[in-house]
Coordinates of C-alpha atoms and ligand atoms in Angstrom, one line a residue:
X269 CA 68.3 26.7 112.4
X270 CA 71.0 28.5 113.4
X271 CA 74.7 29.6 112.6
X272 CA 77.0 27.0 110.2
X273 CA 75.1 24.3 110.9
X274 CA 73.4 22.3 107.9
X275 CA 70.9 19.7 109.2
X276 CA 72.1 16.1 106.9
X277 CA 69.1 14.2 105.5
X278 CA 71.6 12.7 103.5
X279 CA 71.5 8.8 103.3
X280 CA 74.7 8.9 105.5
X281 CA 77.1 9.8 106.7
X282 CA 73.9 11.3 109.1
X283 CA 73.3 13.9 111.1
X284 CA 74.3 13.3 114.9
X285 CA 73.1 14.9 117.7
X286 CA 74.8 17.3 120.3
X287 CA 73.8 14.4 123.4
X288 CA 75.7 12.2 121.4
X289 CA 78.8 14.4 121.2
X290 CA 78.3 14.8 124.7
X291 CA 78.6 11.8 125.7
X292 CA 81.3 10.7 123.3
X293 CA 83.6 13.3 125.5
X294 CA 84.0 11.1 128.1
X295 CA 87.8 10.7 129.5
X296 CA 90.2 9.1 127.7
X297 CA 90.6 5.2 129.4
X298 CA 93.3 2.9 128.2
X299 CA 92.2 0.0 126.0
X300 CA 93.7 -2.9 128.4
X301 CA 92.0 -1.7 131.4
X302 CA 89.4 -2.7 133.7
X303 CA 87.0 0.2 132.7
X304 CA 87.4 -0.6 129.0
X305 CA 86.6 -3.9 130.1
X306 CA 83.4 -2.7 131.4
X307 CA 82.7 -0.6 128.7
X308 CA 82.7 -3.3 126.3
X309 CA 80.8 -5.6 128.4
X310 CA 77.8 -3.2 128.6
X311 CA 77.6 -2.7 125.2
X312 CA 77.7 -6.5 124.7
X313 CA 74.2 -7.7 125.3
X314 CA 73.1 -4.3 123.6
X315 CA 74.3 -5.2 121.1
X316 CA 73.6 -9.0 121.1
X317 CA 69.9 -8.1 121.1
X318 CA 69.5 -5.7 118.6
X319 CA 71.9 -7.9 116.3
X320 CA 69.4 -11.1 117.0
X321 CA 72.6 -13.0 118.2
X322 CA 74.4 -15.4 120.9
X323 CA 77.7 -14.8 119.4
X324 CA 79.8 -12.0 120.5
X325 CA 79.3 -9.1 118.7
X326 CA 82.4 -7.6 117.3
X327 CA 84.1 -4.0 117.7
X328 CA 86.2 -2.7 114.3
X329 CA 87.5 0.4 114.4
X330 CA 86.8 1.0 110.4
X331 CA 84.7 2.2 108.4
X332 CA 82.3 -0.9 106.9
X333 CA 84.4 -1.5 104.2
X334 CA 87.0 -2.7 106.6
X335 CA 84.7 -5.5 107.4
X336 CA 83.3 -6.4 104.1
X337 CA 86.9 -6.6 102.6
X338 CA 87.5 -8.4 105.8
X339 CA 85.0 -10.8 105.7
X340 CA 86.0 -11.7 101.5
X341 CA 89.6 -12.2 103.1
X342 CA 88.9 -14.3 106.1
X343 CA 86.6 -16.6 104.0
X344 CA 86.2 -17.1 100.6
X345 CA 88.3 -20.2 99.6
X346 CA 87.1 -21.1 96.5
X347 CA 84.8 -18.8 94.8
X348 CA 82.4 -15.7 96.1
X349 CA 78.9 -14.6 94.6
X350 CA 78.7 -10.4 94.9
X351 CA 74.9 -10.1 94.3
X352 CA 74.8 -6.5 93.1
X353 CA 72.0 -4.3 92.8
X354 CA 73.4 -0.8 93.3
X355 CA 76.8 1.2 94.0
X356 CA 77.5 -0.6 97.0
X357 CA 76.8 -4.2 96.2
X358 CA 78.9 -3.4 92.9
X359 CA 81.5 -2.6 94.9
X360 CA 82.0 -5.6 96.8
X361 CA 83.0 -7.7 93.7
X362 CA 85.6 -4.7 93.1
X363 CA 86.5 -5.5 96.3
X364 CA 87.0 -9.4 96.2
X365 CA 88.5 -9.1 92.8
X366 CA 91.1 -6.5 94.5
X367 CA 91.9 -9.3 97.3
X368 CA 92.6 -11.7 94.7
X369 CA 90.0 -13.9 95.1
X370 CA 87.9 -15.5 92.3
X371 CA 84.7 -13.8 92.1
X372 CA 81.5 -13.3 89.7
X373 CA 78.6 -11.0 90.4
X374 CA 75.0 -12.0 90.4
X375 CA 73.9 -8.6 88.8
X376 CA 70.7 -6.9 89.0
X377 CA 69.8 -4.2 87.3
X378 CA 70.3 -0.9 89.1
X379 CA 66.6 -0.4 91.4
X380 CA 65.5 -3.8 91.3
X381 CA 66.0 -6.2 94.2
X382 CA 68.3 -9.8 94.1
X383 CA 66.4 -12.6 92.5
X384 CA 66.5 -15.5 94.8
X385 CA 65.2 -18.2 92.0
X386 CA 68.4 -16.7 90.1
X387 CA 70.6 -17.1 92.9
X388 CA 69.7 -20.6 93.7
X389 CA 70.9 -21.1 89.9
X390 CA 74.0 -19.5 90.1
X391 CA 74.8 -21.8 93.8
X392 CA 73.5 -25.1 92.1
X393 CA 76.7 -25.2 90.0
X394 CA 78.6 -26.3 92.9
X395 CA 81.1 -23.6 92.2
X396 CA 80.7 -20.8 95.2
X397 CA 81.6 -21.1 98.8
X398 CA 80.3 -17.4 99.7
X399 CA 77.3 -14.9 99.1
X400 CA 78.0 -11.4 99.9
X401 CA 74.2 -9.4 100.0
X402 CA 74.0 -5.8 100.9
X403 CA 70.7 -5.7 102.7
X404 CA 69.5 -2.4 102.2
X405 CA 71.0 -0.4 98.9
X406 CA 71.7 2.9 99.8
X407 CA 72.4 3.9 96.6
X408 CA 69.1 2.7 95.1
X409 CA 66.4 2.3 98.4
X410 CA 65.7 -0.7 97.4
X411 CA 65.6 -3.4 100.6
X412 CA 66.4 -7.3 99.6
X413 CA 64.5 -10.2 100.5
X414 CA 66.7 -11.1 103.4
X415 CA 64.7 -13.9 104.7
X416 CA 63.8 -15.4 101.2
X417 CA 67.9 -15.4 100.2
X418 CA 68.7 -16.4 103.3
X419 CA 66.8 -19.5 102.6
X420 CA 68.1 -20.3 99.2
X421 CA 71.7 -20.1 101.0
X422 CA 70.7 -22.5 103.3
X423 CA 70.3 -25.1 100.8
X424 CA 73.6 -25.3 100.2
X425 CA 76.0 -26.0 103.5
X426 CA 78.9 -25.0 102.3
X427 CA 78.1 -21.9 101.1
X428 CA 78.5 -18.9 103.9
X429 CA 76.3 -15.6 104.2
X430 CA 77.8 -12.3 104.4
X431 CA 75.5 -9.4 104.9
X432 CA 75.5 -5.8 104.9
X433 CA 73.0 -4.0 107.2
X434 CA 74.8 -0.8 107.0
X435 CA 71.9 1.7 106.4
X436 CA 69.1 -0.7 107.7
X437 CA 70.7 -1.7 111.3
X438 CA 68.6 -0.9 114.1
X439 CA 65.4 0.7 112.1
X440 CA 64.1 -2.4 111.0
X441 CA 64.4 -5.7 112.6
X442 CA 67.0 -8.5 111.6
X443 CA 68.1 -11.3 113.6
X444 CA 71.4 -12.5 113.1
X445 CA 70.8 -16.2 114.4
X446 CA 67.1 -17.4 113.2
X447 CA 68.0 -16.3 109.3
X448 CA 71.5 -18.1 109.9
X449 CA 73.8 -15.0 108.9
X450 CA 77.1 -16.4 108.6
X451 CA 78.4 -12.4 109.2
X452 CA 76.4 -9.5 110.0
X453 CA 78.1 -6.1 109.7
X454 CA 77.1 -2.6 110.2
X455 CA 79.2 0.9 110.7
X456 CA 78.2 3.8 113.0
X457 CA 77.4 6.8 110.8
X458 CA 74.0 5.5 109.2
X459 CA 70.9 3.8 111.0
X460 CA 72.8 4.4 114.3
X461 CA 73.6 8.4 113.9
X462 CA 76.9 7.9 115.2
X463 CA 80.1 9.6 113.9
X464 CA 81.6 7.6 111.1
X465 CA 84.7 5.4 112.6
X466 CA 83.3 2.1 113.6
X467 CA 82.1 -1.3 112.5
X468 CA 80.3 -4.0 114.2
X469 CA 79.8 -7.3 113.3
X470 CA 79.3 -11.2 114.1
X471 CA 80.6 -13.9 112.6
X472 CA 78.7 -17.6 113.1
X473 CA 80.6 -20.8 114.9
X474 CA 80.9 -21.9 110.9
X475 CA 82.6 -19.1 109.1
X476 CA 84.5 -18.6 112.6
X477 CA 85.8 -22.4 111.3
X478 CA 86.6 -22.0 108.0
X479 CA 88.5 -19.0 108.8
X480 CA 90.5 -20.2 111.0
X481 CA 91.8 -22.2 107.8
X482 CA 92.2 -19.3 105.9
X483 CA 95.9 -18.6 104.8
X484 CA 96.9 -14.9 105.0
X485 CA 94.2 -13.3 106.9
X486 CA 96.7 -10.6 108.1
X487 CA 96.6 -9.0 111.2
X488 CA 94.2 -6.2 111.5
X489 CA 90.8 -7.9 110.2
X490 CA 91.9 -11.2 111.3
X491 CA 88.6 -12.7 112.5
X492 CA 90.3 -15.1 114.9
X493 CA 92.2 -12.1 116.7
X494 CA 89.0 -10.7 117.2
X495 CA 87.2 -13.5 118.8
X496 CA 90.4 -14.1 121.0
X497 CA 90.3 -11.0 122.2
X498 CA 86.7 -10.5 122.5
X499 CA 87.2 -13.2 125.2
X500 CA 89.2 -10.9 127.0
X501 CA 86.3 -8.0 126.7
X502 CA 89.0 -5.9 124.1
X503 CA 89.5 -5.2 120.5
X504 CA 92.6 -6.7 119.0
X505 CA 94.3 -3.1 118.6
X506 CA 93.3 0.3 120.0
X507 CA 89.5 0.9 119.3
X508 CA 87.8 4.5 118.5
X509 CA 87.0 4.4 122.5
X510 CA 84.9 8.1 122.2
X511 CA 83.2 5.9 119.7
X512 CA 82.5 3.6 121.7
X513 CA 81.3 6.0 124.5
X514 CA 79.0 7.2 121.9
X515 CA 77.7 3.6 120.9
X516 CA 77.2 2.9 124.5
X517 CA 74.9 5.8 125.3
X518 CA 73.0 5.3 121.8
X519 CA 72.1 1.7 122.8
X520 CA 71.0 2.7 126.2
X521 CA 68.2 5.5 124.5
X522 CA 67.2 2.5 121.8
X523 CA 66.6 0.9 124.8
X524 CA 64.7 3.6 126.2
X525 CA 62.4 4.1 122.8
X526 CA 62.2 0.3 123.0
X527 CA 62.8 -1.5 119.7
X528 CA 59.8 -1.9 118.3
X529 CA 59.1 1.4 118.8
X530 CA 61.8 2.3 117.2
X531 CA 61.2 0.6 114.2
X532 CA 57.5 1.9 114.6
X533 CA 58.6 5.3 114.2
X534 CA 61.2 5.0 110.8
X535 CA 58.5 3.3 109.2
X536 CA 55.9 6.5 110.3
X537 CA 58.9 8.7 108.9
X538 CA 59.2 6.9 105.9
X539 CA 55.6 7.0 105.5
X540 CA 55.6 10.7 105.5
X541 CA 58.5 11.0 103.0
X542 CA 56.4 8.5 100.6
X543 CA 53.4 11.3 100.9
X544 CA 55.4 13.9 99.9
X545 CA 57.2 11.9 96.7
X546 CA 53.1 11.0 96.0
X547 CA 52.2 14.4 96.8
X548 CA 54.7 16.4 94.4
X549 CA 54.0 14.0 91.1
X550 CA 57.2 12.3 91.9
X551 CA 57.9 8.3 91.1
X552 CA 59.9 5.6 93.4
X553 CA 63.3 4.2 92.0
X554 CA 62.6 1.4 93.5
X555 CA 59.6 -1.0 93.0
X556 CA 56.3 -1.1 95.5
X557 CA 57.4 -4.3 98.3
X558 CA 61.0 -3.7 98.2
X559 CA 61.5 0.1 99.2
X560 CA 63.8 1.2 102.1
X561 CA 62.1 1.9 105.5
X562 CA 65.5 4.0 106.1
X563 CA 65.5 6.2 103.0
X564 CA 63.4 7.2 99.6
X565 CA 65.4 7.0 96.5
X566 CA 63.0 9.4 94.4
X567 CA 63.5 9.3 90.6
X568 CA 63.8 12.8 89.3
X569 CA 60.8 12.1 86.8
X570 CA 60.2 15.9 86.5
X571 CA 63.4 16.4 85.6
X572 CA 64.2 18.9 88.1
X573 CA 67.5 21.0 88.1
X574 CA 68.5 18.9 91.4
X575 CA 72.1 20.4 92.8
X576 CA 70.4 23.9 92.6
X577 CA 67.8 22.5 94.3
X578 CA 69.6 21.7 97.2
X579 CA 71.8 24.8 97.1
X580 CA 68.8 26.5 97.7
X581 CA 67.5 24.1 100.5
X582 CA 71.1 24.3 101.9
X583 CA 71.0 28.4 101.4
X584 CA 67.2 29.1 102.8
X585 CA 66.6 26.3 105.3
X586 CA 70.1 25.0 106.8
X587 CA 69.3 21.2 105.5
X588 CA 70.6 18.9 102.7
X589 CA 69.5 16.4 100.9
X590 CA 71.7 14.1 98.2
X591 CA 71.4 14.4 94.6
X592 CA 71.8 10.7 93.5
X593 CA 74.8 8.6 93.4
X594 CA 76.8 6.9 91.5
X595 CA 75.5 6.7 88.0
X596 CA 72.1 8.0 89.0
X597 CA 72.9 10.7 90.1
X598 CA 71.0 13.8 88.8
X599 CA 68.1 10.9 87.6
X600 CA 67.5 10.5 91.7
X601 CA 67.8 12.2 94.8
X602 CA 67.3 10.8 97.8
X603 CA 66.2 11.3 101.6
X604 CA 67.0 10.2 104.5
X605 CA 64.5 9.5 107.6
X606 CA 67.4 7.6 109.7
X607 CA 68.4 7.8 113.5
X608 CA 67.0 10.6 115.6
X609 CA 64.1 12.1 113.1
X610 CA 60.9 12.6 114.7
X611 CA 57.6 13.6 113.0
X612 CA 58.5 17.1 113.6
X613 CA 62.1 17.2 112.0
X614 CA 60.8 15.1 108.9
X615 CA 58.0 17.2 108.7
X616 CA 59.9 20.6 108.8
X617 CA 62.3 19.3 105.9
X618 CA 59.5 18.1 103.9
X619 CA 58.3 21.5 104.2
X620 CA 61.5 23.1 102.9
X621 CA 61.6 20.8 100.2
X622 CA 58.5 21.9 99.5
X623 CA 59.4 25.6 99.5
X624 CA 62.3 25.4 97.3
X625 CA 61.1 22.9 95.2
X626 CA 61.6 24.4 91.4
X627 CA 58.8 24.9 88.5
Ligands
PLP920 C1 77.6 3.6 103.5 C2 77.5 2.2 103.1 C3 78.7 1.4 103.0 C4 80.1 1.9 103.1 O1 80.3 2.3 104.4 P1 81.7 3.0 104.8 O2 81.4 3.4 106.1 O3 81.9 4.2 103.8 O4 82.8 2.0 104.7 C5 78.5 0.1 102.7 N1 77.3 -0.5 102.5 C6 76.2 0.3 102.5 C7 74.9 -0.4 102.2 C8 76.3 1.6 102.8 O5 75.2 2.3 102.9

C-alpha cells in the first residue's frame, strides 16, 4: 500500500475504487436535458432488477437518512412502529418523534434480531399504520428476518413496510415486489462502494396512495414530486449527476459479475472473516442464523485494547477497521467484506489483523 492512502474495511462509509472515480468524472450535463434523460433511463432497469421491482426506482440526492425521515413524513398518519435492534433502528423513532409524529418502538435488545411473534402483538392492537425495519444492523451485524416480518405485516392491510437495506443492498438478494415492501431504500457509500451522496428507493402503488393524502410532505422528499418527475426521466431538484455517473458504471460491472455471483462471493468473504473471529478465540455479537453476510460485528471477548489496535493496523498496513459503535463501542469491533473485496484483499487484511493483533 502506498502513500496516504488507508484501505476502509469499515462498515461504511467504504472504500471506493479509482475506476469508480474515473468514471464519476464524466462532464458536467444539465439535469433537464436529453442526456440526463438517458442517463437515468439506463440506470432504470438496473436498478429495477437488482431492487426486485416494477415500480420506478427512485434517485435522492441525500444521504439515507433523507429517505427514512422522508418516508416517516410522507406516510405515517396515525401511528409508526420503529422496530429497533441497534444504533440505527434506534434512531428512526428519534427520527419520527422529531417529525412530530406518534411513535413507539418495538425494542430489541442490542445483538438480537426483531421478534416477529412480538410484532404481530404490537400490530394486533389496531393502533399502527407503519413499520419501519432496518434490514441489516450495521451497528450490531445482525440481519432480520425480512421475509418472516414481512409476512406478519401483511396480515394487516393497512399497515405499510418501510425498510432499510442500507448495508445489505446488492450483496444479498431482496426483492422489493414478492415480499410486498411498501418502500425500499438504500444510500451509495455501503454495499454499493460508491461515494456517500445518494439514496435510492421505491415506493409501492399503496404507500404512493396514502401519500398523496399526506398534509405537509414539503417539497424536497415529497414522494409524489418524485414520481412526477420520474415520469419525465429527472429528479425533482438537481441530482449528485457524478453520482450518478458512478452508480451507472457500478450497475453495469454487477452486471458483469452477474448477481448471484455477486452475492456468491460476499458470502465467501464473510466466510473468511468468520474463520478468522473462530480462529483468534473471538465470539459473534450477534447470534448463529441471523449474522450479516456484509459485515462481522466481533465482540471484544478478549478484551483487547481495540483503538491501539487499529492505530497500529492503520500505522503498519495502511487499512482500518472500526472499533464499535454507539454504545458498544470498545465491547465490538467490526469488519467489513462489502463492495469490491476479493479473496485476496480480505485475505491480506485478515493477515494484518493478524499481525497487529495484541497479547
Ligand atoms: C449507514 C446507515 C444508515 C445511515 O446512512 P446515512 O448515509 O448516514 O444517512 C442508515 N441505516 C443503516 C443500516 C446504515 O448502515
Amino acid at each position: 500500500m502506498n502513500g496516504d492512502h488507508i484501505k476502509l474495511y469499515i462498515p461504511g462509509p467504504i472504500e471506493v475504487s479509482q475506476k469508480t472515480y474515473k468514471a464519476m468524472s464524466a462532464p458536467m450535463i444539465g439535469h433537464r436535458s436529453k442526456d440526463f434523460v438517458s442517463l437515468y433511463e439506463k440506470v432504470q432497469p438496473m436498478l429495477q432488477s437488482l431492487f426486485g421491482t416494477k415500480r420506478p426506482v427512485f434517485l435522492s440526492t441525500s444521504s439515507a437518512w433523507g429517505v427514512m425521515e422522508a418516508s416517516v413524513r410522507n406516510l405515517v398518519s396515525k401511528k409508526v412502529l420503529n422496530c429497533c435492534c441497534g444504533a440505527f433502528s434506534d434512531k428512526w423513532l428519534d427520527v419520527s418523534l422529531r417529525c412530530g409524529k406518534d411513535a413507539e418502538s418495538l425494542q430489541a435488545e442490542w445483538g438480537q434480531p426483531i421478534d416477529p411473534v412480538t410484532l404481530e402483538q404490537k400490530l394486533s392492537t389496531g393502533e399502527f399504520d407503519t413499520v419501519t425495519l432496518v434490514h441489516n444492523e450495521t451497528s450490531t451485524g445482525v440481519t432480520n428476518p425480512l421475509s418472516e416480518i414481512a409476512a406478519v405485516v401483511h396480515k394487516f392491510p393497512d399497515v405499510l413496510l418501510v425498510v432499510d437495506t442500507v448495508s445489505s443492498f446488492s450483496a444479498v438478494p431482496i426483492n422489493a415486489d414478492e415480499l410486498g415492501i411498501d418502500v425500499l431504500l438504500t444510500g451509495s457509500q455501503k454495499a454499493l462502494a460508491l461515494p456517500p451522496g445518494l439514496s435510492l428507493f421505491t415506493v409501492s402503488e399503496k404507500a404512493m396512495a396514502r401519500a398523496s393524502e399526506m398534509p405537509d410532505r414539503g417539497y424536497y422528499f415529497d414522494f409524489l414530486e418524485f414520481e412526477k418527475n420520474a415520469k419525465k426521466s429527472m429528479t425533482p431538484s438537481t441530482p449528485c449527476i457524478s453520482l450518478i455517473y458512478g452508480l451507472a458504471w457500478k450497475l453495469e460491472q454487477i452486471q458483469l459479475e452477474g448477481v448471484t455471483n455477486r452475492y456468491a462471493r460476499h458470502e465467501k468473504l464473510n466466510n473468511m472473516v468468520h474463520s478468522w473471529v473462530k480462529e483468534n478465540g473471538f465470539e459473534h455479537f450477534a447470534p448463529e442464523g441471523y449474522r450479516s453476510k456484509t459485515l462481522t460485528c466481533v465482540l471484544n471477548n478478549k478484551e483487547i485494547d481495540i483503538p491501539n489496535w487499529i492505530k497500529s493496523m492503520r500505522e503498519k498496513h495502511s487499512l482500518v477497521i472500526n472499533g464499535g459503535y454507539g454504545k458498544i463501542k470498545g465491547k465490538t469491533f467490526r469488519i467489513s467484506n462489502m463492495g469490491d473485496e476479493t479473496e485476496e484483499s480480505i485475505s491480506t487484511m485478515l493477515t494484518a489483523l493478524s499481525d497487529t493483533l495484541p497479547g
